[in-house]
mmCIF file of C-alpha atoms in Angstrom:
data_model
loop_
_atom_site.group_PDB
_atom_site.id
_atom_site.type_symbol
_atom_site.label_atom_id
_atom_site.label_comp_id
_atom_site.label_asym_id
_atom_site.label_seq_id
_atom_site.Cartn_x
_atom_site.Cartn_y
_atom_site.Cartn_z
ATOM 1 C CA UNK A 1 0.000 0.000 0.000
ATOM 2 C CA UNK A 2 1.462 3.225 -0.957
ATOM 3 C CA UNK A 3 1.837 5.816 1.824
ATOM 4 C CA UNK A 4 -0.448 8.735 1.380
ATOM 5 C CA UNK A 5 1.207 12.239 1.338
ATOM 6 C CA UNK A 6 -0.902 15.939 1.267
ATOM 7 C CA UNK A 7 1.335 18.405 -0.296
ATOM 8 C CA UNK A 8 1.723 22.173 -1.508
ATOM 9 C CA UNK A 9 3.840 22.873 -4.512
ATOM 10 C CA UNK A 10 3.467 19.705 -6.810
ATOM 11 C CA UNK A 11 3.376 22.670 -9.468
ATOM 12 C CA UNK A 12 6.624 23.398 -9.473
ATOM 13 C CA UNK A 13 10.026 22.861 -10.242
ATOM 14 C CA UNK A 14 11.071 20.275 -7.526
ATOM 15 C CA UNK A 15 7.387 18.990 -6.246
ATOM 16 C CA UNK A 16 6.474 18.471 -10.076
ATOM 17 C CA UNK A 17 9.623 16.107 -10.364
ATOM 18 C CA UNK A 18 9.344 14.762 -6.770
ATOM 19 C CA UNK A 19 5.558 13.463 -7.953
ATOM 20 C CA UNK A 20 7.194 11.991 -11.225
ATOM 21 C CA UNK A 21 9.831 10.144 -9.701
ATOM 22 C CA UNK A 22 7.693 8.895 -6.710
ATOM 23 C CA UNK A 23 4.157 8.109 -7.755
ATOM 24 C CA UNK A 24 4.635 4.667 -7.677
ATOM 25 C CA UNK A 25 5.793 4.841 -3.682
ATOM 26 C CA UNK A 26 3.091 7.744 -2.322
ATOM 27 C CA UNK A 27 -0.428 8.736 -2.829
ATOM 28 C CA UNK A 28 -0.607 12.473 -3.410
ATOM 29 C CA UNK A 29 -3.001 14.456 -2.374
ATOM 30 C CA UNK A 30 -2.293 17.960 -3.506
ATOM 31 C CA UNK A 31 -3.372 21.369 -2.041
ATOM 32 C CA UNK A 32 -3.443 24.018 -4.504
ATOM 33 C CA UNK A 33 -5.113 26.939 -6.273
ATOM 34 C CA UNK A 34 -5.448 23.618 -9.210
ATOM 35 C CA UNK A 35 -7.659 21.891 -6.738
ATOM 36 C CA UNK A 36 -9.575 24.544 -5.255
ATOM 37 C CA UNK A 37 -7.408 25.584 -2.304
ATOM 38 C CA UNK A 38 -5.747 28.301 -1.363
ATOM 39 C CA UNK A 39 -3.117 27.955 1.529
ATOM 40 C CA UNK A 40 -3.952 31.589 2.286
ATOM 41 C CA UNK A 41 -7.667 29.788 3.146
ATOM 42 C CA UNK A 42 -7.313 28.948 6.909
ATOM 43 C CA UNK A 43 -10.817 27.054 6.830
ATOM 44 C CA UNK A 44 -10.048 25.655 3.436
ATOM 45 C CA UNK A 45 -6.976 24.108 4.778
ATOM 46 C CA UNK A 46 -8.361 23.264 7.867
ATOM 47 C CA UNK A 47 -11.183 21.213 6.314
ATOM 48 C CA UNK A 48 -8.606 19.520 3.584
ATOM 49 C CA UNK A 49 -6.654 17.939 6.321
ATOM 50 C CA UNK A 50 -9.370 17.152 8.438
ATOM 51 C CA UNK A 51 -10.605 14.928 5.581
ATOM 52 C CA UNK A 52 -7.473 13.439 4.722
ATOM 53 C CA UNK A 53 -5.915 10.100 6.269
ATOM 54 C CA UNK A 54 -2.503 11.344 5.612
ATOM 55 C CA UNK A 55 -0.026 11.392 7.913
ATOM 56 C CA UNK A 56 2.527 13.565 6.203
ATOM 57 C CA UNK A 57 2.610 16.941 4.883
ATOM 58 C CA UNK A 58 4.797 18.025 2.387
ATOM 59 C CA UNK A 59 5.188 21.625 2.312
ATOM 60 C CA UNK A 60 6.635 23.201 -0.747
ATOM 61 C CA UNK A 61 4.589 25.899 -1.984
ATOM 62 C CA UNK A 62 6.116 29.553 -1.484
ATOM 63 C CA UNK A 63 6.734 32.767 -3.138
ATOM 64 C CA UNK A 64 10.453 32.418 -4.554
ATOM 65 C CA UNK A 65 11.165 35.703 -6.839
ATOM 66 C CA UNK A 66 13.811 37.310 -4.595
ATOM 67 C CA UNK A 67 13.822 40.585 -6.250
ATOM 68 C CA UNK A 68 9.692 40.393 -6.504
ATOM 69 C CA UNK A 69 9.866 39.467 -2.675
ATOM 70 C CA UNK A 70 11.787 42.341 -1.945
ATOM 71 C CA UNK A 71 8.990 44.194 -3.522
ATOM 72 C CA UNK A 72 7.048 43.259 -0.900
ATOM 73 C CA UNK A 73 9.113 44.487 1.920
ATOM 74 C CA UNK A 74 7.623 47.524 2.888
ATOM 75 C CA UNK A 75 3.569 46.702 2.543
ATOM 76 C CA UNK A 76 4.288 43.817 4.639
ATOM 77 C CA UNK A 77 5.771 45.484 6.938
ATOM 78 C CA UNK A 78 2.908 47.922 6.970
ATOM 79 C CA UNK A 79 0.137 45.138 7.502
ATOM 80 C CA UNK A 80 2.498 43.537 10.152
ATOM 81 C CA UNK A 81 1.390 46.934 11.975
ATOM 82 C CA UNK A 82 -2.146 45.954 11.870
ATOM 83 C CA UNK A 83 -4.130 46.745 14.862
ATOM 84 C CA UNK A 84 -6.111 43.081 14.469
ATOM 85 C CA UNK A 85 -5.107 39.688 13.308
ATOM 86 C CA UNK A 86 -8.420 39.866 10.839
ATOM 87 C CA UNK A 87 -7.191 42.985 9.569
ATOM 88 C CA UNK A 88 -3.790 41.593 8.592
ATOM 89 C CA UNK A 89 -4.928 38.054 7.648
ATOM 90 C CA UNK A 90 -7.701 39.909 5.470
ATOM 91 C CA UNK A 91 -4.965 42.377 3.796
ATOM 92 C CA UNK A 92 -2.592 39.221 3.255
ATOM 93 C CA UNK A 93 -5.594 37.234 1.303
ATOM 94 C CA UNK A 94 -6.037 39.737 -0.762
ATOM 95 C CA UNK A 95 -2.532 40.830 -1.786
ATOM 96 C CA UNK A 96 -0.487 37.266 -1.472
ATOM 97 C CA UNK A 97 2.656 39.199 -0.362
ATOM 98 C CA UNK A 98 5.600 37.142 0.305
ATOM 99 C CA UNK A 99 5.100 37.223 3.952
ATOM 100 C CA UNK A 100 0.920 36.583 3.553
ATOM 101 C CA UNK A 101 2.356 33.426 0.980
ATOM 102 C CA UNK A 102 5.922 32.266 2.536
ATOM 103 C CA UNK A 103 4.806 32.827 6.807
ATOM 104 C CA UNK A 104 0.644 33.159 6.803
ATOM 105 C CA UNK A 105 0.115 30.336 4.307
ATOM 106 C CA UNK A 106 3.142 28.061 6.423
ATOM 107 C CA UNK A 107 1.360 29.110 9.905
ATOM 108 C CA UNK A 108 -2.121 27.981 8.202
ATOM 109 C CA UNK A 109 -0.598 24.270 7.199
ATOM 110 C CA UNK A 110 1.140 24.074 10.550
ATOM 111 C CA UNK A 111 -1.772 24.624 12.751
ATOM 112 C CA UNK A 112 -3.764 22.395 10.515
ATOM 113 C CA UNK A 113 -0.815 19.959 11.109
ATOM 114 C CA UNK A 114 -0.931 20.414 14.791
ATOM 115 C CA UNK A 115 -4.621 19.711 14.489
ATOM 116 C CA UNK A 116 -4.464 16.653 13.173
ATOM 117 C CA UNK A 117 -1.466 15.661 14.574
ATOM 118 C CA UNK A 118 0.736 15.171 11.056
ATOM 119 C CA UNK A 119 4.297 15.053 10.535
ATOM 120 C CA UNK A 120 5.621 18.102 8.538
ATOM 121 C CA UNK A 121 8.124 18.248 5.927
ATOM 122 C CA UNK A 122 9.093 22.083 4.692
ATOM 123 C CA UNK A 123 11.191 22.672 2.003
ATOM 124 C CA UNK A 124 13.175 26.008 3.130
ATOM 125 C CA UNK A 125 16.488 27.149 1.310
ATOM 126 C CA UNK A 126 19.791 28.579 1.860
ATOM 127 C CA UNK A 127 19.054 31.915 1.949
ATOM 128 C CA UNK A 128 18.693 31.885 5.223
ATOM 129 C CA UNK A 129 21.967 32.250 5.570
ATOM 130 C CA UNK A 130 23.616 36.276 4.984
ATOM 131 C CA UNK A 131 26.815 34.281 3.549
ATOM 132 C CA UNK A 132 29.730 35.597 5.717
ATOM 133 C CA UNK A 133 31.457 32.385 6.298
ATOM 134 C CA UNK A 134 33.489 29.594 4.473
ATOM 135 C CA UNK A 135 30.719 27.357 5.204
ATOM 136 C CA UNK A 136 27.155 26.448 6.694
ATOM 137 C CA UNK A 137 26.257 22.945 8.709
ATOM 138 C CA UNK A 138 22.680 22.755 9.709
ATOM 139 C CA UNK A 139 23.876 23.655 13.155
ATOM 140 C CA UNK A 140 25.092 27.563 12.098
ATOM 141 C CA UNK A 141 22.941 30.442 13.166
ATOM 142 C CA UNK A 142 20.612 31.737 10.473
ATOM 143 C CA UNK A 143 20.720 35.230 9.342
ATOM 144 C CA UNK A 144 18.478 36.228 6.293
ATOM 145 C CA UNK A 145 19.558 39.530 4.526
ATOM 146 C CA UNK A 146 16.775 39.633 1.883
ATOM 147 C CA UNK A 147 12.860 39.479 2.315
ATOM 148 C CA UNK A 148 12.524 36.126 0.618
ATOM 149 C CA UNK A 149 14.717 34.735 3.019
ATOM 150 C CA UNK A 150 13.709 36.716 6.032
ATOM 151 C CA UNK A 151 9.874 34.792 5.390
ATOM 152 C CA UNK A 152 11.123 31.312 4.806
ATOM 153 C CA UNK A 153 13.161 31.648 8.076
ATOM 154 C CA UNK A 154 9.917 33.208 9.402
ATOM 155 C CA UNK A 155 8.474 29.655 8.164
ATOM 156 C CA UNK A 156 11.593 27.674 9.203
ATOM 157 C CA UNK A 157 10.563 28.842 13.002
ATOM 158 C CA UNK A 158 7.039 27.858 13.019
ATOM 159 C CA UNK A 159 8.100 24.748 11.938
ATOM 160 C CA UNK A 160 10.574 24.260 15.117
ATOM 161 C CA UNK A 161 8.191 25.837 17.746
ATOM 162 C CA UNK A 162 5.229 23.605 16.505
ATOM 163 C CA UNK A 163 5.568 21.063 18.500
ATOM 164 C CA UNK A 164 5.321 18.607 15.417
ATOM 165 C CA UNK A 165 7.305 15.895 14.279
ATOM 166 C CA UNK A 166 9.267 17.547 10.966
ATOM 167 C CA UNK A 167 12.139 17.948 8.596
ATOM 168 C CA UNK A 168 13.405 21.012 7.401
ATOM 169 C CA UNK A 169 14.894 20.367 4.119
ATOM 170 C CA UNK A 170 17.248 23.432 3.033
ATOM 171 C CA UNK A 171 18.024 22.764 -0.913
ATOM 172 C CA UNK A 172 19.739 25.704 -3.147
ATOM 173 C CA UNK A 173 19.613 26.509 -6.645
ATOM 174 C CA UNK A 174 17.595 23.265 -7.944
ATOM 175 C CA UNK A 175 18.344 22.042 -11.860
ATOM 176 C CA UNK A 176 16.852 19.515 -14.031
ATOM 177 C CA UNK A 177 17.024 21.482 -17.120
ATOM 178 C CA UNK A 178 14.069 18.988 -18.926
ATOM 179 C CA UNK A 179 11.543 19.605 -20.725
ATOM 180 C CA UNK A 180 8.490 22.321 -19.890
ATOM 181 C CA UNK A 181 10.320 23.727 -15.813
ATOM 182 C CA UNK A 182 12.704 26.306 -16.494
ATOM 183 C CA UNK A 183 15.973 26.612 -14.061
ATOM 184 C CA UNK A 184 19.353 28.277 -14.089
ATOM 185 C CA UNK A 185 20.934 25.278 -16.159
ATOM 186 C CA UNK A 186 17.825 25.088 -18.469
ATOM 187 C CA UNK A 187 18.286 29.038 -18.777
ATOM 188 C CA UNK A 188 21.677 29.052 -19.685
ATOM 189 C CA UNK A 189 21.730 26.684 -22.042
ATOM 190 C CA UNK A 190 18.635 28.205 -23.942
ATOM 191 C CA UNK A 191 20.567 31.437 -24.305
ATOM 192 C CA UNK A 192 23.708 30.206 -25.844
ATOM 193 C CA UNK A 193 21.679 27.892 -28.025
ATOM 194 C CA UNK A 194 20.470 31.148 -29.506
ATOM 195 C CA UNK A 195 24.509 32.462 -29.134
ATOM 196 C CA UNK A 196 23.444 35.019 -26.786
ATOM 197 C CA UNK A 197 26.162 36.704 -24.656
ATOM 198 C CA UNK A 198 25.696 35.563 -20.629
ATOM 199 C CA UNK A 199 27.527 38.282 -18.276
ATOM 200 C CA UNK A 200 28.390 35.909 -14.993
ATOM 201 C CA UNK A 201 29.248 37.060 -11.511
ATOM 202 C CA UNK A 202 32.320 35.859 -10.585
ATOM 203 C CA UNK A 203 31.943 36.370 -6.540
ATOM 204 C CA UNK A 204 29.111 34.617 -5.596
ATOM 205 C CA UNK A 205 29.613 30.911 -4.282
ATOM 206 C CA UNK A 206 26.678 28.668 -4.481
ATOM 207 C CA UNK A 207 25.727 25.120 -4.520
ATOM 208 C CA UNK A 208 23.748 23.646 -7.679
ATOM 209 C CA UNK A 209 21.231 20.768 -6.808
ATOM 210 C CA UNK A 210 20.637 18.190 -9.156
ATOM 211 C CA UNK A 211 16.662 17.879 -8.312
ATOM 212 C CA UNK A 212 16.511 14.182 -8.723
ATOM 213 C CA UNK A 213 18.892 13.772 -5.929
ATOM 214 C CA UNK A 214 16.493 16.029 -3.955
ATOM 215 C CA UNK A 215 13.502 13.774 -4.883
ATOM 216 C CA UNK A 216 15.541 11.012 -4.216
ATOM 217 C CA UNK A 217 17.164 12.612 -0.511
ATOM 218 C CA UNK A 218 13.611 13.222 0.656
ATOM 219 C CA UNK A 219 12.446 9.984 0.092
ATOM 220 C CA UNK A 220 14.958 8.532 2.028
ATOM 221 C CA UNK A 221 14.311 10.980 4.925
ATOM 222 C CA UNK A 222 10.805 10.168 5.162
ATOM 223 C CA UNK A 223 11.124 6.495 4.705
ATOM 224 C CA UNK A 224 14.102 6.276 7.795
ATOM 225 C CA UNK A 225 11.716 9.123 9.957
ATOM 226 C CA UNK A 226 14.307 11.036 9.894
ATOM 227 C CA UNK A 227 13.796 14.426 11.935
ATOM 228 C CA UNK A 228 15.379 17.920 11.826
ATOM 229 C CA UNK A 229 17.177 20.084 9.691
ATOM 230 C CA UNK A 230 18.541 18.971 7.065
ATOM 231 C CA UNK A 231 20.986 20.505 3.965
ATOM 232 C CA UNK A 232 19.923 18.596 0.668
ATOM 233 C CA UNK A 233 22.047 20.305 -1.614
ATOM 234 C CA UNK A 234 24.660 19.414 -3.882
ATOM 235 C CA UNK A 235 28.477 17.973 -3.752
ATOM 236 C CA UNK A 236 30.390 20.910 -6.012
ATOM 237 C CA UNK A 237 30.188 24.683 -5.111
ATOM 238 C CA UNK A 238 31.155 26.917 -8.108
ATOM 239 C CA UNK A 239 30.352 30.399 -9.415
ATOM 240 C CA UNK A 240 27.878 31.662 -11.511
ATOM 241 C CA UNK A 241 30.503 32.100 -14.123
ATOM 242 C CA UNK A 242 32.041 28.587 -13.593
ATOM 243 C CA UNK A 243 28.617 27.406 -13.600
ATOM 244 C CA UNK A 244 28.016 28.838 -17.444
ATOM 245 C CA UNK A 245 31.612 27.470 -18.424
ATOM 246 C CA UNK A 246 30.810 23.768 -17.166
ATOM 247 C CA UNK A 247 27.669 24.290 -19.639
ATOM 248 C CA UNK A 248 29.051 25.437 -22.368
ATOM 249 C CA UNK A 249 32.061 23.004 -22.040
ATOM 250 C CA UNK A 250 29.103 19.856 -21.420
ATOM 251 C CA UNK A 251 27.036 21.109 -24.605
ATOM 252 C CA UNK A 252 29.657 22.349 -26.804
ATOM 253 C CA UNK A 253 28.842 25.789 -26.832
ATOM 254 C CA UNK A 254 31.027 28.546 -27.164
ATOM 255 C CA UNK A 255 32.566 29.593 -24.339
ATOM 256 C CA UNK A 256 33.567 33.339 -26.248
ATOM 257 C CA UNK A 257 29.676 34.412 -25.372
ATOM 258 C CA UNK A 258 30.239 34.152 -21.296
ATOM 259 C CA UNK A 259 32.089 37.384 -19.896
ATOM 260 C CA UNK A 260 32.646 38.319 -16.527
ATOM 261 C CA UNK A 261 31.133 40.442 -13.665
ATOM 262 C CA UNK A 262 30.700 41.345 -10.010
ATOM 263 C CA UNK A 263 27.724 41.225 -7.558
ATOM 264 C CA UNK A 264 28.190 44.465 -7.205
ATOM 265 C CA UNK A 265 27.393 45.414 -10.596
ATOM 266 C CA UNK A 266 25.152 42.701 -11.340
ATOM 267 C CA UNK A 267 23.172 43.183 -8.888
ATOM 268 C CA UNK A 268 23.118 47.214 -8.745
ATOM 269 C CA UNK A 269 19.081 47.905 -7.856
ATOM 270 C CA UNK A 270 18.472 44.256 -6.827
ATOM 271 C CA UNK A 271 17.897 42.324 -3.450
ATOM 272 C CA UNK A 272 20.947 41.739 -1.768
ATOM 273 C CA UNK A 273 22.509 38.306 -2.172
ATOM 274 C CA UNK A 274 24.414 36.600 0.221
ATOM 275 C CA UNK A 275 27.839 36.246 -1.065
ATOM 276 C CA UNK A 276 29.168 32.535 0.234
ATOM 277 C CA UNK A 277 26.433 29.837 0.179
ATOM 278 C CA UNK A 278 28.448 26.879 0.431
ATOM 279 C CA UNK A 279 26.159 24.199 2.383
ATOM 280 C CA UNK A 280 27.433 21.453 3.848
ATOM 281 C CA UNK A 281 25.568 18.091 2.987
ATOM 282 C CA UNK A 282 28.118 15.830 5.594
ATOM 283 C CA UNK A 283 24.703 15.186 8.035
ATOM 284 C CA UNK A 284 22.736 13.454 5.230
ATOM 285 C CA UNK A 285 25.843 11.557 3.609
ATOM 286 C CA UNK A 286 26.524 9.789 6.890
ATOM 287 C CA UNK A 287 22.608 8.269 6.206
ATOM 288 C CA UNK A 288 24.207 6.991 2.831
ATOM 289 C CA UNK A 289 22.501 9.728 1.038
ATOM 290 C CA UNK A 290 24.973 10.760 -1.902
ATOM 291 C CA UNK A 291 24.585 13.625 -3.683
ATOM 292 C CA UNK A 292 26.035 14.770 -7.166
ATOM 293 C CA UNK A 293 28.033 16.765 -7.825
ATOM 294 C CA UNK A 294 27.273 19.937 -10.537
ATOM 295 C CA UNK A 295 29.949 17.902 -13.342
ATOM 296 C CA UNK A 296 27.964 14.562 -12.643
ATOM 297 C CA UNK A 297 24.541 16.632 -12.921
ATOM 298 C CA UNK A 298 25.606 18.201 -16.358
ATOM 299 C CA UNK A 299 26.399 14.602 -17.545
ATOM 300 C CA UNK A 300 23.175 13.069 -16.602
ATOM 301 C CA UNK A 301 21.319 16.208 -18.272
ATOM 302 C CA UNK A 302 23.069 15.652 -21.177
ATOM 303 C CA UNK A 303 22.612 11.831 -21.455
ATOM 304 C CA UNK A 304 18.691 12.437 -20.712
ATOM 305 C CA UNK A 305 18.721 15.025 -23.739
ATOM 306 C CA UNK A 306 20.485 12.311 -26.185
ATOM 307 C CA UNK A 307 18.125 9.831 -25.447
ATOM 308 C CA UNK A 308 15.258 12.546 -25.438
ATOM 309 C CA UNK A 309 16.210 13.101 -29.244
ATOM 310 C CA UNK A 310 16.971 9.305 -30.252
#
C-alpha cells in the first residue's frame, strides 16, 4: 500500500519532479489553487486535512522571486502593523505578499498539522543564511539579509516551535534542465543555443542541486523518519561564471559568449545576495545519502537530452 502524502507545490520545479519520480511509492493528495485551495484559506486548509488520512505533509509551496519578494518588503511590513489579526490576515488574502504566501500560508498548514497531529516536511532554502562564512552545517545560526529569506526563516521557526514531528529540508539553486520547468541550467543553455552573450558574476559561491537527488534525498528521509534540519544540496560549489563554463564546455557551446562580472554590478538595484552559500551536505551523507556533484549533474542532463532526441 502506498503511503499517502498531502502536499503544496506539486506545481513546481522540484514537487512536479518529486511526484514523477515517486508516484509509484506515495499517494498524493495535492493542495493548490489547481484543486480549489488556497493555503492563504485557513478554513479551506483546515477542512482539507481534516478529511485526509494522511499522515505527512509536504510543504513546498512559497513565493520564490527574490527581487519580486523584496517588492514586498515595505507593505508587509505595513500590515504587520495591523491593529487586528483579521485585519492583517484579510490584507494578506487579498494581496499574497511574500510574507501573507511564505509565513501566513506556512502558519495555516502548521496549525492544521498540529490539528491533526501530522508530521511536517518544509522545504526552506539557503538563503537563510547572509553568507559571511566559508561554510554552513545545519547547526550555524541563520541570518536572512533579503525578504525572501527573512519569510522562509519566518516559516523555518514555526516549523521548530510547533511542536510537530518535521524535517526542514534546506536545498539551493535546484536544476533539471528537462523539458516544460525552467531553471538556471535550463536558462543558460537556452541562451547560448540562440549564441546570446551571458555576463556571470564571478563572486558569488553557491551550490547547484541536481533535483533528482532532492527527490531522491527526501524519500529517504521520510522512509528512515528522519527528523530535523537537514541541507539537501549538492556535492560541487562553483560560481555563476564557472557554472556557465561547465555548460558550455558539457554542450559544446562557445565559451567566447560568457564574460565576466561582479555582484556588485550585477546586482546594482536588486535584493541583496548573500555572497558565500556553500552548504554542507556531511549530516545526510553519513545516512548513505549521496549527492552529485554539478559535473555529474551536467552529464546526466546531457545523457537524458540524447536519449530525449533518439
Amino acid at each position: 500500500m502506498k503511503t499517502k502524502i498531502l502536499a503544496t507545490g506539486l506545481t513546481g520545479l522540484v514537487g512536479s519532479r518529486f511526484e514523477e519520480l515517486l508516484g509509484d511509492v506515495y499517494e498524493f493528495d495535492q493542495i493548490s489553487l489547481d484543486q480549489g485551495i488556497d493555503i492563504l484559506d485557513k478554513e479551506a486548509v483546515s477542512n482539507k486535512f481534516y478529511s485526509s488520512d494522511a499522515s505527512l505533509v509536504i510543504h513546498m509551496a512559497a513565493k520564490t522571486n527574490v527581487d519580486g519578494c523584496e517588492t514586498d518588503k515595505e507593505r508587509d511590513k505595513q500590515i504587520l502593523n495591523f491593529k487586528t489579526p483579521e485585519d492583517r490576515e484579510k490584507a494578506w488574502v487579498e494581496e499574497k505578499t511574500a510574507w501573507a504566501v511564505n509565513v501566513f500560508g506556512t502558519q495555516n498548514i502548521v496549525e492544521a498539522c498540529q490539528k491533526t497531529n501530522k508530521k511536517i516536511v518544509y522545504v526552506s532554502t539557503d538563503f537563510v543564511f547572509d553568507g559571511t562564512k566559508k561554510s554552513y552545517s545545519e547547526g550555524e545560526k541563520a541570518n536572512p539579509i533579503n525578504w525572501y529569506a527573512k519569510t522562509k526563516y519566518e516559516g523555518e521557526k514555526l516549523i521548530q516551535a510547533s511542536g510537530l514531528d518535521y524535517i526542514i529540508a534546506r536545498i539551493a539553486y535546484p536544476y533539471r534542465a528537462l523539458f516544460e520547468r525552467n531553471d538556471f541550467v535550463r536558462g543558460l543553455i537556452e541562451k547560448l543555443e540562440r549564441s546570446e552573450k551571458l555576463n556571470m558574476v564571478t563572486d558569488h559561491i553557491m551550490v547547484p542541486t541536481f533535483i533528482d537527488d532532492i527527490a531522491n534525498a527526501l524519500d529517504i528521509l521520510i522512509r528512515i523518519n528522519q527528523k530535523g534540519i537537514f541541507h539537501i544540496v549538492g556535492s560541487q560549489t562553483v560560481t555563476p561564471y564557472e557554472a556557465a563554463v561547465k555548460i558550455a564546455r558539457e554542450f559544446s557551446f562557445d565559451e567566447s559568449l560568457i564574460s565576466q562580472t561582479t555582484r556588485r554590478e550585477y546586482f546594482t538595484g536588486k535584493a541583496l545576495r548573500p555572497f558565500c552559500l556553500y552548504l554542507k551536505n556531511d549530516k545526510i551523507g553519513k545516512l548513505g545519502i549521496e549527492m552529485s556533484t554539478f559535473d555529474k549533474g551536467l552529464a546526466e542532463i546531457k545523457n537524458q537530452i540524447d536519449k530525449f532526441h533518439l
